[in-house]
Coordinates of C-alpha atoms in Angstrom, one line a residue:
Chain Z
X233 CA 29.0 -142.1 -47.9
X234 CA 32.2 -140.0 -48.3
X235 CA 32.1 -138.6 -51.7
X236 CA 28.7 -138.7 -53.4
X237 CA 27.1 -135.2 -53.5
X238 CA 30.2 -133.1 -53.1
X239 CA 32.8 -132.3 -55.8
X240 CA 35.3 -129.8 -54.4
X241 CA 34.4 -126.3 -55.7
X242 CA 36.7 -124.8 -58.3
X243 CA 37.7 -121.6 -56.5
X244 CA 38.4 -122.5 -52.8
X245 CA 38.7 -126.3 -53.0
X246 CA 37.4 -126.8 -49.5
X247 CA 37.7 -130.6 -48.8
X248 CA 35.1 -130.5 -46.0
X249 CA 31.6 -129.8 -47.2
X250 CA 31.2 -126.0 -46.7
X251 CA 28.5 -124.8 -44.4
X252 CA 26.4 -122.2 -46.2
X253 CA 24.8 -120.6 -43.2
X254 CA 22.7 -118.2 -45.3
X255 CA 19.1 -117.5 -45.7
X256 CA 19.3 -116.1 -49.3
X257 CA 21.4 -115.8 -52.4
X258 CA 22.2 -112.7 -54.5
X259 CA 20.7 -112.9 -58.0
X260 CA 22.9 -112.5 -61.0
X261 CA 20.3 -110.4 -62.8
X262 CA 16.6 -109.5 -62.8
X263 CA 16.0 -112.1 -65.6
X264 CA 17.8 -114.8 -63.7
X265 CA 15.7 -114.0 -60.6
X266 CA 12.5 -114.4 -62.6
X267 CA 13.7 -117.7 -64.2
X268 CA 14.6 -119.1 -60.8
X269 CA 11.1 -118.4 -59.5
X270 CA 9.6 -120.0 -62.7
X271 CA 11.7 -123.1 -62.1
X272 CA 13.3 -122.5 -65.5
X273 CA 16.8 -122.1 -64.1
X274 CA 18.7 -124.2 -61.5
X275 CA 19.9 -122.3 -58.4
X276 CA 19.1 -121.2 -54.9
X277 CA 16.6 -118.5 -53.9
X278 CA 16.0 -119.0 -50.2
X279 CA 17.1 -121.7 -47.8
X280 CA 13.5 -122.6 -47.0
X281 CA 13.5 -124.2 -50.4
X282 CA 17.1 -125.2 -51.1
X283 CA 20.6 -124.7 -49.7
X284 CA 24.0 -125.8 -51.1
X285 CA 25.0 -127.6 -47.8
X286 CA 21.7 -129.3 -47.7
X287 CA 22.1 -130.3 -51.3
X288 CA 25.1 -132.4 -50.4
X289 CA 23.1 -134.3 -47.8
X290 CA 20.3 -134.8 -50.3
X291 CA 22.4 -136.1 -53.1
X292 CA 24.5 -138.3 -50.8
X293 CA 21.4 -140.0 -49.3
X294 CA 19.8 -140.3 -52.8
X295 CA 23.0 -142.0 -54.0
X296 CA 23.1 -144.4 -51.0
X297 CA 19.5 -145.3 -51.5
X298 CA 19.8 -145.7 -55.2
X299 CA 17.2 -143.0 -55.8
X300 CA 16.9 -140.3 -58.5
X301 CA 17.1 -137.5 -55.9
X302 CA 16.1 -136.3 -52.5
X303 CA 14.6 -133.4 -50.5
X304 CA 15.9 -132.9 -46.9
X305 CA 13.4 -131.4 -44.5
X306 CA 13.1 -130.3 -40.8
X307 CA 12.6 -133.7 -39.3
X308 CA 11.5 -137.3 -40.0
X309 CA 7.9 -136.2 -39.2
X310 CA 8.2 -133.4 -41.8
X311 CA 9.5 -136.0 -44.3
X312 CA 6.4 -138.1 -43.8
X313 CA 4.0 -135.2 -43.7
X314 CA 5.5 -133.6 -46.8
X315 CA 5.4 -136.8 -48.7
X316 CA 1.7 -137.5 -47.9
X317 CA 0.7 -133.8 -48.5
X318 CA 2.3 -134.0 -51.9
X319 CA 0.6 -137.3 -52.8
X320 CA -2.9 -136.7 -51.3
X321 CA -5.8 -134.3 -51.5
X322 CA -8.8 -134.1 -49.2
X323 CA -11.0 -137.1 -49.8
X324 CA -8.0 -139.4 -50.4
X325 CA -6.9 -142.4 -48.5
X326 CA -3.7 -144.1 -47.2
X327 CA -3.1 -147.7 -46.2
X328 CA -0.5 -147.8 -43.4
X329 CA 1.1 -150.2 -41.0
X330 CA -0.4 -150.4 -37.6
X331 CA 3.1 -150.7 -36.0
X332 CA 4.6 -147.3 -36.8
X333 CA 6.4 -144.8 -34.5
X334 CA 3.7 -143.4 -32.2
X335 CA 4.1 -139.9 -33.6
X336 CA 3.5 -141.2 -37.2
X337 CA 0.4 -143.1 -36.0
X338 CA -1.0 -139.9 -34.4
X339 CA -0.2 -137.8 -37.5
X340 CA -2.0 -140.2 -39.8
X341 CA -4.9 -141.0 -37.5
X342 CA -5.7 -137.5 -36.3
X343 CA -3.9 -134.7 -38.1
X344 CA -4.6 -136.1 -41.6
X345 CA -8.3 -136.7 -40.5
X346 CA -8.5 -132.9 -40.0
X347 CA -7.3 -132.5 -43.6
X348 CA -10.0 -134.9 -44.9
X349 CA -7.5 -137.8 -45.5
X350 CA -8.5 -141.2 -44.1
X351 CA -6.1 -144.0 -43.1
X352 CA -6.7 -147.7 -42.8
X353 CA -4.2 -149.4 -40.6
X354 CA -3.1 -153.0 -41.3
X355 CA -0.6 -155.5 -39.9
X356 CA 2.8 -154.8 -41.6
X357 CA 3.8 -158.4 -41.2
X358 CA 0.7 -159.9 -42.8
X359 CA 0.8 -159.0 -46.5
X360 CA -2.7 -160.4 -47.1
X361 CA -4.2 -157.5 -45.2
X362 CA -2.9 -154.9 -47.5
X363 CA -4.6 -155.5 -50.9
X364 CA -8.1 -155.7 -49.4
X365 CA -7.6 -152.4 -47.7
X366 CA -6.9 -150.5 -50.9
X367 CA -9.7 -148.3 -52.1
X368 CA -10.3 -146.3 -55.3
X369 CA -9.0 -143.2 -53.6
X370 CA -5.9 -144.8 -52.0
X371 CA -2.9 -142.7 -52.8
X372 CA -0.1 -144.3 -50.7
X373 CA 0.9 -147.5 -48.9
X374 CA 3.1 -146.8 -45.9
X375 CA 5.3 -149.1 -43.8
X376 CA 8.6 -149.0 -41.8
X377 CA 11.5 -151.3 -42.9
X378 CA 11.8 -152.4 -39.2
X379 CA 8.6 -151.8 -37.2
X380 CA 8.7 -149.7 -34.1
X381 CA 9.0 -151.1 -31.5
X382 CA 8.5 -154.9 -32.0
X383 CA 10.7 -155.2 -35.1
X384 CA 8.0 -156.4 -37.6
X385 CA 9.6 -156.8 -41.0
X386 CA 7.3 -156.3 -43.9
X387 CA 7.6 -158.4 -47.1
X388 CA 8.9 -155.4 -49.0
X389 CA 9.1 -157.3 -52.3
X390 CA 5.4 -158.4 -52.0
X391 CA 4.3 -154.8 -51.1
X392 CA 6.3 -153.5 -54.0
X393 CA 4.3 -155.8 -56.4
X394 CA 1.0 -154.6 -54.9
X395 CA 2.2 -151.0 -55.4
X396 CA 3.1 -151.6 -59.0
X397 CA -0.1 -153.5 -59.8
X398 CA -2.4 -150.9 -58.4
X399 CA -0.2 -147.9 -59.4
X400 CA -0.1 -146.6 -55.8
X401 CA 3.3 -145.4 -54.4
X402 CA 4.9 -147.5 -51.7
X403 CA 6.4 -145.2 -49.1
X404 CA 8.9 -146.9 -46.8
X405 CA 10.3 -145.2 -43.7
X406 CA 13.7 -146.7 -43.4
X407 CA 15.0 -144.8 -40.4
X408 CA 15.9 -147.9 -38.3
X409 CA 17.6 -149.7 -41.3
X410 CA 19.5 -146.8 -42.9
X411 CA 20.6 -147.3 -46.5
X412 CA 23.6 -149.3 -45.2
X413 CA 21.4 -152.2 -44.0
X414 CA 18.6 -152.1 -46.6
X415 CA 17.8 -150.2 -49.8
X416 CA 14.0 -150.4 -50.1
X417 CA 14.0 -149.1 -53.7
X418 CA 15.7 -152.2 -54.8
X419 CA 12.7 -154.2 -53.5
X420 CA 10.0 -152.0 -55.1
X421 CA 9.6 -149.0 -52.8
X422 CA 8.6 -145.8 -54.6
X423 CA 9.6 -143.3 -51.9
X424 CA 11.9 -143.7 -48.9
X425 CA 11.7 -141.5 -45.9
X426 CA 14.2 -141.1 -43.0
X427 CA 14.4 -139.4 -39.7
X428 CA 18.1 -138.5 -40.3
X429 CA 18.1 -137.5 -36.7
X430 CA 18.7 -141.2 -35.8
X431 CA 21.4 -143.4 -37.3
X432 CA 22.3 -141.2 -40.3
X433 CA 23.3 -138.3 -38.0
X434 CA 24.3 -140.9 -35.4
X435 CA 25.3 -138.6 -32.5
X436 CA 22.0 -137.2 -31.2
X437 CA 22.9 -133.6 -32.1
X438 CA 20.6 -132.6 -34.9
X439 CA 17.1 -133.1 -36.1
X440 CA 16.4 -133.6 -39.8
X441 CA 14.5 -135.7 -42.2
X442 CA 14.8 -136.7 -45.9
X443 CA 12.6 -138.0 -48.7
X444 CA 14.1 -140.0 -51.5
X445 CA 12.3 -140.8 -54.7
X446 CA 13.1 -143.9 -56.9
X447 CA 12.2 -142.0 -60.0
X448 CA 10.6 -145.2 -61.3
X449 CA 7.0 -144.6 -60.5
X450 CA 4.5 -143.8 -63.2
X451 CA 2.9 -140.6 -62.0
X452 CA 1.3 -139.8 -65.4
X453 CA -2.2 -140.5 -64.1
X454 CA -1.6 -139.5 -60.5
X455 CA -3.8 -136.4 -59.7
X456 CA -1.6 -134.4 -57.4
X457 CA 1.5 -134.8 -59.6
X458 CA 0.0 -134.8 -63.1
X459 CA -2.8 -132.3 -62.9
X460 CA -2.2 -128.6 -63.6
X461 CA -0.9 -126.8 -60.6
X462 CA -2.7 -123.6 -59.7
X463 CA 0.4 -122.3 -57.8
X464 CA 2.6 -122.5 -60.9
X465 CA 0.3 -121.0 -63.7
X466 CA -1.2 -124.4 -64.5
X467 CA 2.1 -126.2 -64.9
X468 CA 1.7 -130.0 -65.1
X469 CA 4.6 -131.2 -63.0
X470 CA 4.7 -134.7 -64.5
X471 CA 4.7 -133.5 -68.1
X472 CA 7.4 -130.9 -67.3
X473 CA 9.7 -132.7 -64.9
X474 CA 9.1 -136.4 -65.6
X475 CA 10.8 -138.8 -63.2
X476 CA 11.7 -135.7 -61.0
X477 CA 8.1 -134.4 -60.8
X478 CA 7.3 -135.7 -57.3
X479 CA 10.4 -134.3 -55.7
X480 CA 10.0 -130.9 -57.5
X481 CA 6.5 -130.7 -56.3
X482 CA 7.5 -131.6 -52.8
X483 CA 10.2 -129.0 -52.7
X484 CA 8.7 -126.2 -54.7
X485 CA 5.2 -126.5 -53.4
X486 CA 4.8 -128.5 -50.2
X487 CA 7.9 -127.5 -48.4
X488 CA 8.0 -124.0 -49.8
X489 CA 4.4 -123.6 -48.4
X490 CA 4.6 -125.4 -45.1
X491 CA 8.1 -124.1 -44.2
X492 CA 9.4 -127.4 -42.8
X493 CA 12.9 -126.7 -43.9
X494 CA 16.1 -128.1 -42.4
X495 CA 18.7 -125.7 -40.9
X496 CA 22.0 -125.7 -42.9
X497 CA 23.9 -126.4 -39.7
X498 CA 21.8 -129.5 -39.1
X499 CA 22.5 -130.6 -42.7
X500 CA 26.2 -130.1 -42.0
X501 CA 26.1 -132.1 -38.8
X502 CA 24.1 -134.9 -40.4
X503 CA 26.7 -135.1 -43.2
X504 CA 29.5 -135.6 -40.7
X505 CA 27.4 -138.6 -39.4
X506 CA 26.9 -140.0 -42.8
X507 CA 30.7 -140.2 -43.4
X508 CA 31.0 -143.0 -40.8
X509 CA 27.6 -144.6 -41.3
X510 CA 29.0 -148.0 -42.4
X511 CA 31.5 -148.5 -39.6
X512 CA 29.0 -147.3 -37.0
X513 CA 26.2 -149.5 -38.3
X514 CA 28.4 -152.6 -38.2
X515 CA 29.2 -151.9 -34.5
X516 CA 25.5 -151.0 -33.7
X517 CA 24.2 -154.3 -35.1
X518 CA 27.0 -156.4 -33.5
X519 CA 26.2 -154.9 -30.1
X520 CA 22.4 -155.2 -30.7
X521 CA 22.7 -158.9 -31.5
X522 CA 24.8 -159.5 -28.4
X523 CA 22.4 -157.6 -26.2
X524 CA 19.3 -159.4 -27.7
X525 CA 20.9 -162.8 -27.2
X526 CA 21.8 -161.9 -23.6
X527 CA 18.3 -160.7 -22.8
X528 CA 16.7 -163.7 -24.4
X529 CA 18.6 -166.0 -22.0
X530 CA 17.9 -163.9 -18.9
X531 CA 15.3 -165.5 -16.5
X532 CA 13.6 -162.1 -15.8
X533 CA 12.9 -161.5 -19.5
X534 CA 9.7 -163.0 -21.0
X535 CA 10.3 -162.1 -24.6
X536 CA 12.7 -160.1 -26.8
X537 CA 11.5 -158.5 -30.0
X538 CA 14.6 -158.3 -32.2
X539 CA 14.3 -159.6 -35.8
X540 CA 18.0 -160.5 -35.7
X541 CA 17.1 -163.4 -33.3
X542 CA 16.0 -166.7 -34.7
X543 CA 13.1 -166.7 -32.3
X544 CA 11.6 -163.6 -34.0
X545 CA 8.7 -164.5 -36.4
X546 CA 10.2 -162.4 -39.1
X547 CA 13.8 -163.6 -38.8
X548 CA 13.7 -165.0 -42.3
X549 CA 12.6 -161.7 -43.7
X550 CA 15.3 -160.0 -41.8
X551 CA 17.9 -162.3 -43.3
X552 CA 16.5 -161.5 -46.8
X553 CA 16.1 -157.7 -46.5
X554 CA 18.6 -156.9 -43.8
X555 CA 21.5 -159.3 -44.4
X556 CA 24.0 -157.2 -42.5
X557 CA 21.9 -157.0 -39.4
X558 CA 18.4 -156.1 -38.2
X559 CA 19.2 -152.7 -36.9
X560 CA 19.9 -151.7 -33.3
X561 CA 16.5 -150.9 -31.9
X562 CA 14.6 -153.6 -30.0
X563 CA 12.1 -154.1 -27.3
X564 CA 11.6 -156.7 -24.6
X565 CA 9.1 -157.7 -22.0
X566 CA 9.9 -158.4 -18.4
X567 CA 8.7 -161.8 -17.1
X568 CA 5.1 -161.9 -16.1
X569 CA 6.2 -164.0 -13.1
X570 CA 7.5 -160.8 -11.5
X571 CA 5.1 -159.6 -8.8
X572 CA 4.6 -156.1 -10.4
X573 CA 5.7 -155.7 -14.0
X574 CA 5.2 -152.0 -14.1
X575 CA 7.2 -151.5 -10.9
X576 CA 9.9 -153.8 -12.1
X577 CA 10.1 -151.9 -15.4
X578 CA 10.6 -148.6 -13.5
X579 CA 13.3 -150.2 -11.2
X580 CA 15.1 -151.6 -14.3
X581 CA 15.2 -148.2 -16.1
X582 CA 16.3 -146.4 -13.0
X583 CA 18.9 -149.1 -12.3
X584 CA 20.7 -148.5 -15.5
X585 CA 24.0 -146.5 -15.4
X586 CA 25.1 -146.4 -19.1
X587 CA 21.8 -146.5 -20.9
X588 CA 20.3 -143.0 -21.1
X589 CA 16.6 -142.7 -20.3
X590 CA 15.3 -140.4 -23.1
X591 CA 13.0 -140.2 -26.1
X592 CA 15.2 -140.9 -29.1
X593 CA 16.9 -143.8 -31.0
X594 CA 20.0 -144.0 -33.1
X595 CA 22.4 -142.2 -30.9
X596 CA 26.0 -143.3 -30.5
X597 CA 25.1 -143.8 -26.8
X598 CA 22.7 -146.6 -25.7
X599 CA 19.2 -145.4 -24.9
X600 CA 16.2 -146.8 -23.0
X601 CA 12.5 -145.8 -22.8
X602 CA 9.1 -147.2 -21.8
X603 CA 6.9 -146.8 -24.9
X604 CA 3.5 -147.2 -23.4
X605 CA 4.0 -144.1 -21.1
X606 CA 6.1 -142.0 -23.5
X607 CA 6.6 -142.4 -27.3
X608 CA 3.4 -144.2 -27.9
X609 CA 1.4 -142.5 -25.1
X610 CA -1.1 -140.7 -27.3
X611 CA -2.4 -144.0 -28.8
X612 CA -5.6 -145.6 -27.6
X613 CA -5.7 -149.0 -25.9
X614 CA -6.9 -150.6 -29.1
X615 CA -4.1 -149.0 -31.1
X616 CA -1.6 -150.1 -28.5
X617 CA -2.9 -153.7 -28.7
X618 CA -2.8 -153.6 -32.6
X619 CA 0.8 -152.2 -32.3
X620 CA 1.5 -155.0 -29.8
X621 CA 2.8 -152.6 -27.2
X622 CA 2.3 -154.0 -23.7
X623 CA 2.4 -152.1 -20.4
X624 CA 5.6 -153.9 -19.4
X625 CA 7.5 -153.4 -22.7
X626 CA 10.9 -151.6 -22.7
X627 CA 12.5 -150.3 -25.8
X628 CA 16.3 -150.1 -26.2
X629 CA 18.4 -148.4 -28.8
X630 CA 21.9 -150.0 -28.7
X631 CA 24.8 -147.7 -29.1
X632 CA 28.5 -148.0 -29.8
X633 CA 29.8 -148.7 -26.3
X634 CA 32.0 -151.7 -25.6
X635 CA 29.7 -154.8 -25.6
X636 CA 30.8 -156.0 -22.2
X637 CA 30.0 -152.7 -20.6
X638 CA 26.4 -152.8 -22.0
X639 CA 25.8 -156.4 -20.8
X640 CA 27.2 -155.5 -17.3
X641 CA 24.8 -152.5 -17.1
X642 CA 21.8 -154.6 -18.2
X643 CA 22.6 -157.5 -15.9
X644 CA 22.9 -155.2 -12.9
X645 CA 19.7 -153.3 -13.7
X646 CA 17.8 -156.6 -14.2
X647 CA 18.8 -157.7 -10.7
X648 CA 16.9 -154.6 -9.4
X649 CA 13.9 -155.4 -11.6
Chain N
X75 CA 35.5 -132.7 -65.2
X76 CA 34.7 -135.5 -62.8
X77 CA 36.7 -138.6 -63.5
X78 CA 34.5 -141.3 -62.0
X79 CA 31.0 -141.3 -63.6
X80 CA 28.3 -143.8 -63.5
X81 CA 25.6 -143.6 -66.1
X82 CA 22.6 -142.1 -64.4
X83 CA 19.3 -144.1 -64.9
X84 CA 16.9 -141.2 -65.1
X85 CA 14.2 -143.7 -66.0
X86 CA 15.8 -144.7 -69.3
X87 CA 14.5 -148.0 -70.6
X88 CA 17.6 -148.5 -72.7
X89 CA 19.8 -151.5 -72.0
X90 CA 23.4 -151.0 -70.8
X91 CA 24.7 -151.7 -74.3
X92 CA 22.2 -149.2 -75.8
X93 CA 23.1 -146.6 -73.2
X94 CA 26.8 -147.0 -74.1
X95 CA 25.9 -146.3 -77.8
X96 CA 23.1 -143.7 -77.5
X97 CA 23.8 -142.1 -74.1
X98 CA 27.6 -142.2 -74.1
X99 CA 28.8 -140.0 -71.4
X100 CA 31.7 -138.6 -73.5
X101 CA 29.4 -137.9 -76.4
X102 CA 27.1 -136.0 -74.1
X103 CA 29.9 -133.8 -72.8
X104 CA 31.4 -133.3 -76.3
X105 CA 28.0 -132.1 -77.6
X106 CA 27.5 -129.7 -74.7
X107 CA 31.0 -128.3 -75.1
X108 CA 31.1 -127.9 -78.9
X109 CA 27.5 -126.8 -79.7
X110 CA 26.6 -123.1 -79.9
X111 CA 23.5 -123.1 -82.1
X112 CA 20.7 -125.5 -81.2
X113 CA 17.5 -126.1 -83.2
X114 CA 14.7 -127.1 -81.0
X115 CA 12.0 -129.2 -82.8
X116 CA 8.7 -129.2 -81.1
X117 CA 9.3 -126.1 -79.1
X118 CA 6.1 -125.0 -77.4
X119 CA 4.9 -121.4 -77.3
X120 CA 3.6 -122.1 -73.7
X121 CA 6.1 -121.0 -71.0
X122 CA 5.3 -123.8 -68.5
X123 CA 5.9 -126.7 -71.1
X124 CA 9.1 -128.7 -70.7
X125 CA 10.4 -127.7 -74.2
X126 CA 9.9 -124.0 -73.5
X127 CA 11.6 -124.2 -70.1
X128 CA 14.5 -126.1 -71.6
X129 CA 14.9 -123.6 -74.4
X130 CA 14.8 -120.7 -72.0
X131 CA 17.4 -122.4 -69.9
X132 CA 19.7 -122.9 -72.9
X133 CA 19.4 -119.2 -73.8
X134 CA 20.3 -118.3 -70.2
X135 CA 23.4 -120.5 -70.5
X136 CA 24.6 -118.8 -73.6
X137 CA 23.3 -121.0 -76.4
X138 CA 21.5 -119.6 -79.5
X139 CA 18.3 -121.4 -80.0
X140 CA 16.5 -121.9 -83.4
X141 CA 12.8 -122.7 -82.8
X142 CA 11.2 -125.2 -85.1
X143 CA 7.4 -124.8 -85.0
X144 CA 4.8 -125.4 -87.8
X145 CA 2.9 -122.1 -87.2
X146 CA 4.6 -119.7 -84.8
X147 CA 6.7 -116.9 -86.2
X148 CA 8.8 -116.2 -83.1
X149 CA 9.3 -118.0 -79.8
X150 CA 11.5 -116.7 -76.9
X151 CA 12.6 -113.8 -79.1
X152 CA 14.0 -116.0 -81.9
X153 CA 12.6 -116.5 -85.5
X154 CA 10.8 -119.8 -86.0
X155 CA 11.1 -122.2 -88.9
X156 CA 8.4 -124.7 -89.9
X157 CA 10.8 -127.6 -90.2
X158 CA 14.5 -128.3 -89.9
X159 CA 14.6 -128.4 -93.7
X160 CA 13.6 -124.7 -93.7
X161 CA 16.5 -123.5 -91.6
X162 CA 18.8 -121.7 -94.1
X163 CA 22.1 -122.2 -92.1
X164 CA 23.7 -125.2 -90.5
X165 CA 23.1 -125.7 -86.8
X166 CA 25.4 -127.5 -84.3
X167 CA 22.7 -129.6 -82.7
X168 CA 19.1 -130.6 -83.3
X169 CA 17.2 -131.2 -80.0
X170 CA 13.9 -133.0 -80.5
X171 CA 10.7 -132.9 -78.5
X172 CA 8.5 -134.8 -81.0
X173 CA 7.0 -138.4 -80.9
X174 CA 9.5 -141.2 -81.8
X175 CA 8.0 -142.0 -85.2
X176 CA 8.9 -138.6 -86.5
X177 CA 12.6 -139.0 -85.7
X178 CA 13.8 -140.6 -89.0
X179 CA 12.4 -137.7 -91.1
X180 CA 13.9 -135.1 -88.7
X181 CA 17.2 -136.9 -88.9
X182 CA 17.2 -136.8 -92.7
X183 CA 16.5 -133.1 -92.7
X184 CA 19.2 -132.6 -90.1
X185 CA 21.8 -134.4 -92.2
X186 CA 20.9 -132.1 -95.1
X187 CA 21.2 -129.1 -92.8
X188 CA 24.7 -130.0 -91.9
X189 CA 23.9 -130.4 -88.2
X190 CA 26.7 -132.1 -86.2
X191 CA 24.5 -133.9 -83.6
X192 CA 21.0 -135.1 -82.8
X193 CA 19.5 -135.2 -79.3
X194 CA 16.1 -136.7 -78.3
X195 CA 14.6 -135.7 -75.0
X196 CA 13.3 -138.1 -72.3
X197 CA 11.2 -141.1 -73.4
X198 CA 11.8 -140.3 -77.1
X199 CA 13.6 -143.3 -78.6
X200 CA 13.9 -144.3 -82.3
X201 CA 16.9 -146.5 -83.2
X202 CA 16.3 -146.3 -86.9
X203 CA 16.7 -142.5 -86.9
X204 CA 19.6 -142.7 -84.4
X205 CA 21.5 -145.3 -86.5
X206 CA 20.9 -143.2 -89.7
X207 CA 22.4 -140.2 -88.0
X208 CA 25.4 -142.1 -86.6
X209 CA 26.0 -143.6 -90.1
X210 CA 26.3 -140.1 -91.4
X211 CA 28.8 -139.2 -88.8
X212 CA 26.5 -137.2 -86.5
X213 CA 26.8 -137.6 -82.7
X214 CA 23.6 -139.0 -81.1
X215 CA 22.1 -138.9 -77.7
X216 CA 18.7 -140.5 -77.0
X217 CA 16.2 -140.3 -74.1
X218 CA 18.0 -137.7 -72.1
X219 CA 17.1 -134.1 -71.0
X220 CA 19.7 -131.6 -72.3
X221 CA 18.9 -129.2 -69.5
X222 CA 19.5 -131.9 -66.9
X223 CA 22.7 -133.1 -68.5
X224 CA 24.1 -129.5 -68.8
X225 CA 23.2 -128.9 -65.2
X226 CA 24.6 -132.3 -64.2
X227 CA 28.1 -131.6 -65.5
X228 CA 28.0 -127.9 -64.5
X229 CA 27.2 -128.7 -60.9
X230 CA 23.8 -126.9 -60.9
X231 CA 21.6 -130.0 -61.1
X232 CA 23.2 -131.0 -57.8
X233 CA 21.6 -128.0 -56.1
X234 CA 18.2 -129.5 -56.9
X235 CA 19.0 -132.5 -54.7
X236 CA 19.4 -134.8 -57.8
X237 CA 21.5 -137.8 -57.8
X238 CA 24.0 -136.8 -60.5
X239 CA 26.1 -140.0 -60.0
X240 CA 29.3 -138.0 -60.4
X241 CA 32.0 -138.8 -57.9
X242 CA 35.4 -137.0 -57.8
X243 CA 37.9 -135.8 -55.2
X244 CA 39.3 -133.3 -57.7
X245 CA 38.2 -129.7 -58.0
X246 CA 35.4 -129.2 -60.4
X247 CA 36.5 -127.5 -63.6
X248 CA 35.4 -123.8 -63.9

């Protein structure tokens, strides 16, 4: 978290990662320029494609995840979009969890439909639903390490075996877990995506995303990676780049062409966050467990969805895949004995002093939101039911405040609910 | 040079013991530092093929390449030879892009050539050939990409977002 990805440069010796706030890079010669564009030479051309500050973020996250490399992009959504655009062509198909972040659900169900890519949604907690959903044209399996917002934990190891057996990449969004709590590649994931905006950055200042490749997947027969590329004079990326073919294609074609690049300043800010990831995550999960335990015992709370609680149906999986803690995002439902649950939810959120009411998770500060009317608002009633999002559900992202202060705030707001 | 290094996996199927013997991190660095003339066996005439891209990179980085190709007369501006046995001067390194079963014969020719080292590219593994070369005092690296290793220790591979597995708080050597 502190050293991987940066060896101090020989000339200046800057200990902090230098911020290369530049769009472009002077070529050494005309030949070098041509070779850079032909992917024959390593180096930077334009910060839409690569940047030396961003490279530190990329190598550091790849190292933490145990991957072969990484590509950082504009946001977590860009990480997911870029991944699927690199794996899929029109007419292809994806099997995805039905309990994803609402924006991911919308992208898969509607934006990809416009591109001719179909998605079958299945229960992330029920492994038996995944294999029957696979079709001849399935090009990716997609799941979150910790489901948003009810904390479903997939059986990563079982999904990894399905991925290997069918030679279909398993893409895992591990935003809620961070590489400190879980390394999906060790359980069989092919590709790991993050919204680095969340716990990796950790301070709610900068938006960014990242895609990590294990380097272990056999892309030799995979059409979009192995077939000749018309945008590089017929180059076959798998033949030429081997285990680095997917990431090279993602960077040199998908991100180059879609422009979803990360700003060097955001990379710099996210790197500052990464340096303290381990100490912050320990505090996040300790606070989260204390809050979840408090809420579960409160008479006005019907149910708490936090996989760190023994009452959660996937608690055993959380212990297996997330032994240091089940993250710091949870949701809970107010008691249905309250006369008007919607009104109580509103009173609760407005009664909080320390929790910030906003659309984000993974800040150093504790956050609260009502998913049905905000983050998951674009979803249909059926999708909300499949995602187990009830009208009275409230999502919390637990920050780094003193535990007693958080419990005091929640107690006081629940009185008003 | 970085002090702390872990051996990068790069999809190698070699066991840790085999990696120590055939992908030794010191051997890799010694070969990269001491070699000037590199024969490239199986060098393609097509500019988008891995062998051609690697050879072009090595030229850019100041190495002299000696193409070995059964039919071509010149690749990347250098005279071609049909086999290593036909090269009339000793080379420092023989870098191989050919199927594993051809390795022992290429090694025998390399020993006669006076080459100091043998390198096989990714996924090309033949222990018989490797052991023969080592028994004759040649340095050996199997199942690695010479371009990636050169870029890894030079700091350029890092720009591509690769996990170089090099960790150091000391300044990188120029």
